[in-house]
Amino acid sequence: VGGSMGYIYAVSSANGGLTWSSPVATSGSYNFTNSEAVLVDGTVYIVTVSSSGAYLLKYDVSAGSWSDPLLLDGTATFASISTNGGSALSAFTGNSTSVLYRVSQDLGATWSSPSTISSSETNAAFITLGPAFMNTFAFSLWTSGSSSPYSVKFAAMPATVPTAATSDASWSQPGLSPYEYYFLHESE
């Protein structure tokens, strides 16, 4: 997968790089320099940005085709994606004032509502190579500030939404908060 502002092209090789397929372009124009990609079971998942926000693109390597783009965030100017190697994807998106996070448990077919990581940034810019899963967390780094020295910000978010978060039972009921003990002695 390669490109810059314009079409994103994908090529693949079935023989270890001796020969390559013809390039297959996306149907739309994207800023690939503010994007991230992961490969899961023969499909490349890209979160990329265009003038109208952040999109999820999927490239099926065996079929040699792109899916229709899925709009994730209409205000984003940078984006990143990560996977646990299974069916979970996490996406960080942001613009100059805010950073958002969302999770898909079904390889991008559906997504959680966006969670705001920060809404008080000054000229936020994405600087990581992408969030990475470590155990069950996704990580992201970005800078904030109008001039040097910039603030470097860090976020670690759960990559898997615990069942209690989506059930009818409240998190406040005993035994339903898996992180309650961990944060018991923490304060801001």
PDB file of C-alpha atoms in Angstrom:
ATOM      1  CA  VAL A   1       0.000   0.000   0.000  1.00  0.00           C
ATOM      2  CA  GLY A   2       1.457   3.349  -0.916  1.00  0.00           C
ATOM      3  CA  GLY A   3       0.577   6.852  -2.017  1.00  0.00           C
ATOM      4  CA  SER A   4       0.346  10.464  -0.856  1.00  0.00           C
ATOM      5  CA  MET A   5      -2.434  13.032  -1.307  1.00  0.00           C
ATOM      6  CA  GLY A   6      -4.404  11.420  -4.056  1.00  0.00           C
ATOM      7  CA  TYR A   7      -5.312   7.820  -4.686  1.00  0.00           C
ATOM      8  CA  ILE A   8      -3.970   5.036  -2.483  1.00  0.00           C
ATOM      9  CA  TYR A   9      -2.600   2.134  -4.510  1.00  0.00           C
ATOM     10  CA  ALA A  10      -2.303  -1.478  -3.375  1.00  0.00           C
ATOM     11  CA  VAL A  11      -0.119  -4.173  -4.909  1.00  0.00           C
ATOM     12  CA  SER A  12       0.460  -7.740  -3.751  1.00  0.00           C
ATOM     13  CA  SER A  13       2.804 -10.621  -4.437  1.00  0.00           C
ATOM     14  CA  ALA A  14       2.026 -14.344  -4.247  1.00  0.00           C
ATOM     15  CA  ASN A  15       5.655 -15.430  -4.700  1.00  0.00           C
ATOM     16  CA  GLY A  16       7.640 -13.603  -2.050  1.00  0.00           C
ATOM     17  CA  GLY A  17       8.127 -10.428  -4.068  1.00  0.00           C
ATOM     18  CA  LEU A  18       9.486 -11.909  -7.318  1.00  0.00           C
ATOM     19  CA  THR A  19       6.503 -10.499  -9.208  1.00  0.00           C
ATOM     20  CA  TRP A  20       3.772  -8.048  -8.236  1.00  0.00           C
ATOM     21  CA  SER A  21       0.143  -7.474  -9.175  1.00  0.00           C
ATOM     22  CA  SER A  22      -0.874  -4.377 -11.084  1.00  0.00           C
ATOM     23  CA  PRO A  23      -1.607  -1.413  -8.794  1.00  0.00           C
ATOM     24  CA  VAL A  24      -5.246  -1.094  -7.697  1.00  0.00           C
ATOM     25  CA  ALA A  25      -6.301   2.464  -6.797  1.00  0.00           C
ATOM     26  CA  THR A  26      -8.922   3.609  -4.317  1.00  0.00           C
ATOM     27  CA  SER A  27     -11.961   5.297  -5.800  1.00  0.00           C
ATOM     28  CA  GLY A  28     -11.348   8.507  -3.849  1.00  0.00           C
ATOM     29  CA  SER A  29      -8.473  10.823  -2.973  1.00  0.00           C
ATOM     30  CA  TYR A  30      -6.896  10.589   0.505  1.00  0.00           C
ATOM     31  CA  ASN A  31      -3.963  12.000   2.459  1.00  0.00           C
ATOM     32  CA  PHE A  32      -1.950   8.855   3.065  1.00  0.00           C
ATOM     33  CA  THR A  33       0.676  10.650   5.184  1.00  0.00           C
ATOM     34  CA  ASN A  34      -1.944  11.037   7.980  1.00  0.00           C
ATOM     35  CA  SER A  35      -3.003   7.384   7.870  1.00  0.00           C
ATOM     36  CA  GLU A  36      -2.220   3.960   9.324  1.00  0.00           C
ATOM     37  CA  ALA A  37      -2.773   0.403   8.051  1.00  0.00           C
ATOM     38  CA  VAL A  38      -2.905  -3.114   9.499  1.00  0.00           C
ATOM     39  CA  LEU A  39      -3.218  -6.537   7.859  1.00  0.00           C
ATOM     40  CA  VAL A  40      -5.647  -9.116   9.285  1.00  0.00           C
ATOM     41  CA  ASP A  41      -6.379 -12.442   7.540  1.00  0.00           C
ATOM     42  CA  GLY A  42      -5.622 -11.229   4.013  1.00  0.00           C
ATOM     43  CA  THR A  43      -7.358  -7.862   4.315  1.00  0.00           C
ATOM     44  CA  VAL A  44      -5.584  -4.517   4.697  1.00  0.00           C
ATOM     45  CA  TYR A  45      -7.504  -2.094   6.940  1.00  0.00           C
ATOM     46  CA  ILE A  46      -6.576   1.566   6.500  1.00  0.00           C
ATOM     47  CA  VAL A  47      -7.815   4.547   8.469  1.00  0.00           C
ATOM     48  CA  THR A  48      -7.046   7.559   6.317  1.00  0.00           C
ATOM     49  CA  VAL A  49      -8.167  11.158   5.926  1.00  0.00           C
ATOM     50  CA  SER A  50      -9.511  13.285   3.112  1.00  0.00           C
ATOM     51  CA  SER A  51     -10.927  16.802   2.972  1.00  0.00           C
ATOM     52  CA  SER A  52     -14.180  15.424   4.427  1.00  0.00           C
ATOM     53  CA  GLY A  53     -12.791  13.506   7.444  1.00  0.00           C
ATOM     54  CA  ALA A  54     -11.414  10.091   8.452  1.00  0.00           C
ATOM     55  CA  TYR A  55     -12.421   6.939   6.579  1.00  0.00           C
ATOM     56  CA  LEU A  56     -11.952   3.191   6.983  1.00  0.00           C
ATOM     57  CA  LEU A  57     -10.830   1.519   3.756  1.00  0.00           C
ATOM     58  CA  LYS A  58     -10.480  -2.244   3.294  1.00  0.00           C
ATOM     59  CA  TYR A  59      -8.368  -3.911   0.613  1.00  0.00           C
ATOM     60  CA  ASP A  60      -8.983  -7.641   0.062  1.00  0.00           C
ATOM     61  CA  VAL A  61      -5.602  -8.993  -1.065  1.00  0.00           C
ATOM     62  CA  SER A  62      -6.918 -12.220  -2.644  1.00  0.00           C
ATOM     63  CA  ALA A  63      -9.722 -10.451  -4.552  1.00  0.00           C
ATOM     64  CA  GLY A  64      -7.518  -7.454  -5.425  1.00  0.00           C
ATOM     65  CA  SER A  65     -10.274  -4.965  -4.638  1.00  0.00           C
ATOM     66  CA  TRP A  66     -11.142  -2.083  -2.303  1.00  0.00           C
ATOM     67  CA  SER A  67     -14.363  -1.856  -0.297  1.00  0.00           C
ATOM     68  CA  ASP A  68     -16.493   1.275  -0.244  1.00  0.00           C
ATOM     69  CA  PRO A  69     -15.068   3.844   2.214  1.00  0.00           C
ATOM     70  CA  LEU A  70     -16.752   4.114   5.639  1.00  0.00           C
ATOM     71  CA  LEU A  71     -16.778   7.595   7.230  1.00  0.00           C
ATOM     72  CA  LEU A  72     -15.589   7.374  10.855  1.00  0.00           C
ATOM     73  CA  ASP A  73     -15.127  11.055  11.761  1.00  0.00           C
ATOM     74  CA  GLY A  74     -16.219  14.017   9.624  1.00  0.00           C
ATOM     75  CA  THR A  75     -13.867  16.486  11.344  1.00  0.00           C
ATOM     76  CA  ALA A  76     -10.631  14.451  11.525  1.00  0.00           C
ATOM     77  CA  THR A  77      -7.345  15.624  10.029  1.00  0.00           C
ATOM     78  CA  PHE A  78      -5.315  12.637  11.287  1.00  0.00           C
ATOM     79  CA  ALA A  79      -6.122   8.992  12.001  1.00  0.00           C
ATOM     80  CA  SER A  80      -4.600   5.728  13.143  1.00  0.00           C
ATOM     81  CA  ILE A  81      -5.669   2.083  13.417  1.00  0.00           C
ATOM     82  CA  SER A  82      -4.513  -0.993  15.277  1.00  0.00           C
ATOM     83  CA  THR A  83      -5.619  -4.592  15.794  1.00  0.00           C
ATOM     84  CA  ASN A  84      -5.253  -7.338  18.335  1.00  0.00           C
ATOM     85  CA  GLY A  85      -4.601  -9.758  15.453  1.00  0.00           C
ATOM     86  CA  GLY A  86      -8.132 -11.119  15.764  1.00  0.00           C
ATOM     87  CA  SER A  87     -11.410  -9.383  15.048  1.00  0.00           C
ATOM     88  CA  ALA A  88     -10.854  -6.238  17.159  1.00  0.00           C
ATOM     89  CA  LEU A  89      -9.813  -2.963  15.542  1.00  0.00           C
ATOM     90  CA  SER A  90      -9.278   0.342  17.328  1.00  0.00           C
ATOM     91  CA  ALA A  91      -9.165   3.736  15.636  1.00  0.00           C
ATOM     92  CA  PHE A  92      -7.866   7.052  16.930  1.00  0.00           C
ATOM     93  CA  THR A  93      -8.966  10.165  15.015  1.00  0.00           C
ATOM     94  CA  GLY A  94      -8.425  13.823  15.706  1.00  0.00           C
ATOM     95  CA  ASN A  95      -8.210  17.399  14.582  1.00  0.00           C
ATOM     96  CA  SER A  96      -6.481  20.503  15.939  1.00  0.00           C
ATOM     97  CA  THR A  97      -8.638  20.625  19.097  1.00  0.00           C
ATOM     98  CA  SER A  98      -9.719  17.051  19.934  1.00  0.00           C
ATOM     99  CA  VAL A  99      -8.711  13.375  19.873  1.00  0.00           C
ATOM    100  CA  LEU A 100     -11.318  10.578  19.666  1.00  0.00           C
ATOM    101  CA  TYR A 101     -11.202   6.802  20.023  1.00  0.00           C
ATOM    102  CA  ARG A 102     -13.539   4.022  18.845  1.00  0.00           C
ATOM    103  CA  VAL A 103     -13.479   0.199  18.767  1.00  0.00           C
ATOM    104  CA  SER A 104     -14.828  -2.423  16.373  1.00  0.00           C
ATOM    105  CA  GLN A 105     -15.165  -6.033  17.550  1.00  0.00           C
ATOM    106  CA  ASP A 106     -16.100  -7.315  14.049  1.00  0.00           C
ATOM    107  CA  LEU A 107     -13.286  -6.110  11.745  1.00  0.00           C
ATOM    108  CA  GLY A 108     -14.875  -2.758  11.016  1.00  0.00           C
ATOM    109  CA  ALA A 109     -18.446  -3.841  10.203  1.00  0.00           C
ATOM    110  CA  THR A 110     -19.731  -1.897  13.229  1.00  0.00           C
ATOM    111  CA  TRP A 111     -18.035   0.616  15.533  1.00  0.00           C
ATOM    112  CA  SER A 112     -18.579   1.815  19.082  1.00  0.00           C
ATOM    113  CA  SER A 113     -19.643   5.405  19.585  1.00  0.00           C
ATOM    114  CA  PRO A 114     -16.589   7.679  19.669  1.00  0.00           C
ATOM    115  CA  SER A 115     -15.064   8.334  23.081  1.00  0.00           C
ATOM    116  CA  THR A 116     -13.414  11.700  23.578  1.00  0.00           C
ATOM    117  CA  ILE A 117      -9.853  11.351  24.831  1.00  0.00           C
ATOM    118  CA  SER A 118      -9.228  15.090  24.793  1.00  0.00           C
ATOM    119  CA  SER A 119     -11.273  18.097  23.694  1.00  0.00           C
ATOM    120  CA  SER A 120      -8.969  20.906  24.815  1.00  0.00           C
ATOM    121  CA  GLU A 121      -5.981  20.601  22.498  1.00  0.00           C
ATOM    122  CA  THR A 122      -4.076  23.430  20.831  1.00  0.00           C
ATOM    123  CA  ASN A 123      -2.954  22.474  17.314  1.00  0.00           C
ATOM    124  CA  ALA A 124      -2.964  18.725  18.010  1.00  0.00           C
ATOM    125  CA  ALA A 125      -1.001  16.650  15.505  1.00  0.00           C
ATOM    126  CA  PHE A 126      -0.599  12.905  15.255  1.00  0.00           C
ATOM    127  CA  ILE A 127       2.977  11.668  15.677  1.00  0.00           C
ATOM    128  CA  THR A 128       2.934   7.930  16.360  1.00  0.00           C
ATOM    129  CA  LEU A 129       3.449   5.165  13.870  1.00  0.00           C
ATOM    130  CA  GLY A 130       0.124   3.925  15.147  1.00  0.00           C
ATOM    131  CA  PRO A 131      -1.427   2.632  18.319  1.00  0.00           C
ATOM    132  CA  ALA A 132      -0.281  -0.847  19.301  1.00  0.00           C
ATOM    133  CA  PHE A 133      -2.060  -3.517  21.299  1.00  0.00           C
ATOM    134  CA  MET A 134      -0.329  -4.671  24.455  1.00  0.00           C
ATOM    135  CA  ASN A 135      -2.479  -7.150  26.303  1.00  0.00           C
ATOM    136  CA  THR A 136      -5.869  -5.494  25.766  1.00  0.00           C
ATOM    137  CA  PHE A 137      -4.924  -1.823  25.388  1.00  0.00           C
ATOM    138  CA  ALA A 138      -4.365   0.437  22.378  1.00  0.00           C
ATOM    139  CA  PHE A 139      -1.881   3.292  22.669  1.00  0.00           C
ATOM    140  CA  SER A 140      -1.615   6.630  20.908  1.00  0.00           C
ATOM    141  CA  LEU A 141       0.713   9.646  21.061  1.00  0.00           C
ATOM    142  CA  TRP A 142       0.160  13.136  19.696  1.00  0.00           C
ATOM    143  CA  THR A 143       1.606  16.615  20.095  1.00  0.00           C
ATOM    144  CA  SER A 144      -0.213  19.733  21.178  1.00  0.00           C
ATOM    145  CA  GLY A 145       0.855  23.363  21.226  1.00  0.00           C
ATOM    146  CA  SER A 146       1.279  26.383  19.022  1.00  0.00           C
ATOM    147  CA  SER A 147       5.083  26.572  19.204  1.00  0.00           C
ATOM    148  CA  SER A 148       8.100  24.704  20.514  1.00  0.00           C
ATOM    149  CA  PRO A 149       8.400  23.163  23.025  1.00  0.00           C
ATOM    150  CA  TYR A 150       5.272  21.139  22.203  1.00  0.00           C
ATOM    151  CA  SER A 151       3.436  18.975  24.712  1.00  0.00           C
ATOM    152  CA  VAL A 152       3.547  15.249  23.940  1.00  0.00           C
ATOM    153  CA  LYS A 153       0.322  13.518  24.973  1.00  0.00           C
ATOM    154  CA  PHE A 154      -0.254   9.800  25.562  1.00  0.00           C
ATOM    155  CA  ALA A 155      -3.426   7.717  25.796  1.00  0.00           C
ATOM    156  CA  ALA A 156      -3.962   4.035  26.598  1.00  0.00           C
ATOM    157  CA  MET A 157      -7.514   2.843  26.006  1.00  0.00           C
ATOM    158  CA  PRO A 158      -9.180  -0.568  26.459  1.00  0.00           C
ATOM    159  CA  ALA A 159      -9.302  -2.323  23.100  1.00  0.00           C
ATOM    160  CA  THR A 160     -12.051  -4.714  24.111  1.00  0.00           C
ATOM    161  CA  VAL A 161     -15.290  -3.402  25.537  1.00  0.00           C
ATOM    162  CA  PRO A 162     -16.173  -5.530  28.604  1.00  0.00           C
ATOM    163  CA  THR A 163     -19.619  -7.137  28.547  1.00  0.00           C
ATOM    164  CA  ALA A 164     -20.787  -5.062  31.518  1.00  0.00           C
ATOM    165  CA  ALA A 165     -20.342  -1.875  29.492  1.00  0.00           C
ATOM    166  CA  THR A 166     -22.917  -2.973  26.929  1.00  0.00           C
ATOM    167  CA  SER A 167     -25.356  -4.877  29.168  1.00  0.00           C
ATOM    168  CA  ASP A 168     -28.460  -3.605  30.957  1.00  0.00           C
ATOM    169  CA  ALA A 169     -26.686  -4.033  34.295  1.00  0.00           C
ATOM    170  CA  SER A 170     -25.003  -0.939  35.666  1.00  0.00           C
ATOM    171  CA  TRP A 171     -21.224  -0.708  36.090  1.00  0.00           C
ATOM    172  CA  SER A 172     -21.863   0.459  39.639  1.00  0.00           C
ATOM    173  CA  GLN A 173     -23.208  -2.925  40.731  1.00  0.00           C
ATOM    174  CA  PRO A 174     -20.683  -4.995  42.705  1.00  0.00           C
ATOM    175  CA  GLY A 175     -18.571  -7.282  40.550  1.00  0.00           C
ATOM    176  CA  LEU A 176     -19.392  -5.656  37.220  1.00  0.00           C
ATOM    177  CA  SER A 177     -16.553  -3.152  37.063  1.00  0.00           C
ATOM    178  CA  PRO A 178     -13.446  -5.063  35.960  1.00  0.00           C
ATOM    179  CA  TYR A 179     -11.194  -2.004  36.420  1.00  0.00           C
ATOM    180  CA  GLU A 180     -12.706  -0.761  39.701  1.00  0.00           C
ATOM    181  CA  TYR A 181     -10.032  -2.227  41.977  1.00  0.00           C
ATOM    182  CA  TYR A 182      -7.203  -1.100  39.689  1.00  0.00           C
ATOM    183  CA  PHE A 183      -8.325   2.556  39.863  1.00  0.00           C
ATOM    184  CA  LEU A 184      -9.485   2.508  43.500  1.00  0.00           C
ATOM    185  CA  HIS A 185      -6.485   4.502  44.799  1.00  0.00           C
ATOM    186  CA  GLU A 186      -6.072   6.764  41.754  1.00  0.00           C
ATOM    187  CA  SER A 187      -7.069  10.415  41.603  1.00  0.00           C
ATOM    188  CA  GLU A 188      -6.384  13.321  39.276  1.00  0.00           C
TER     189      GLU A 188
END
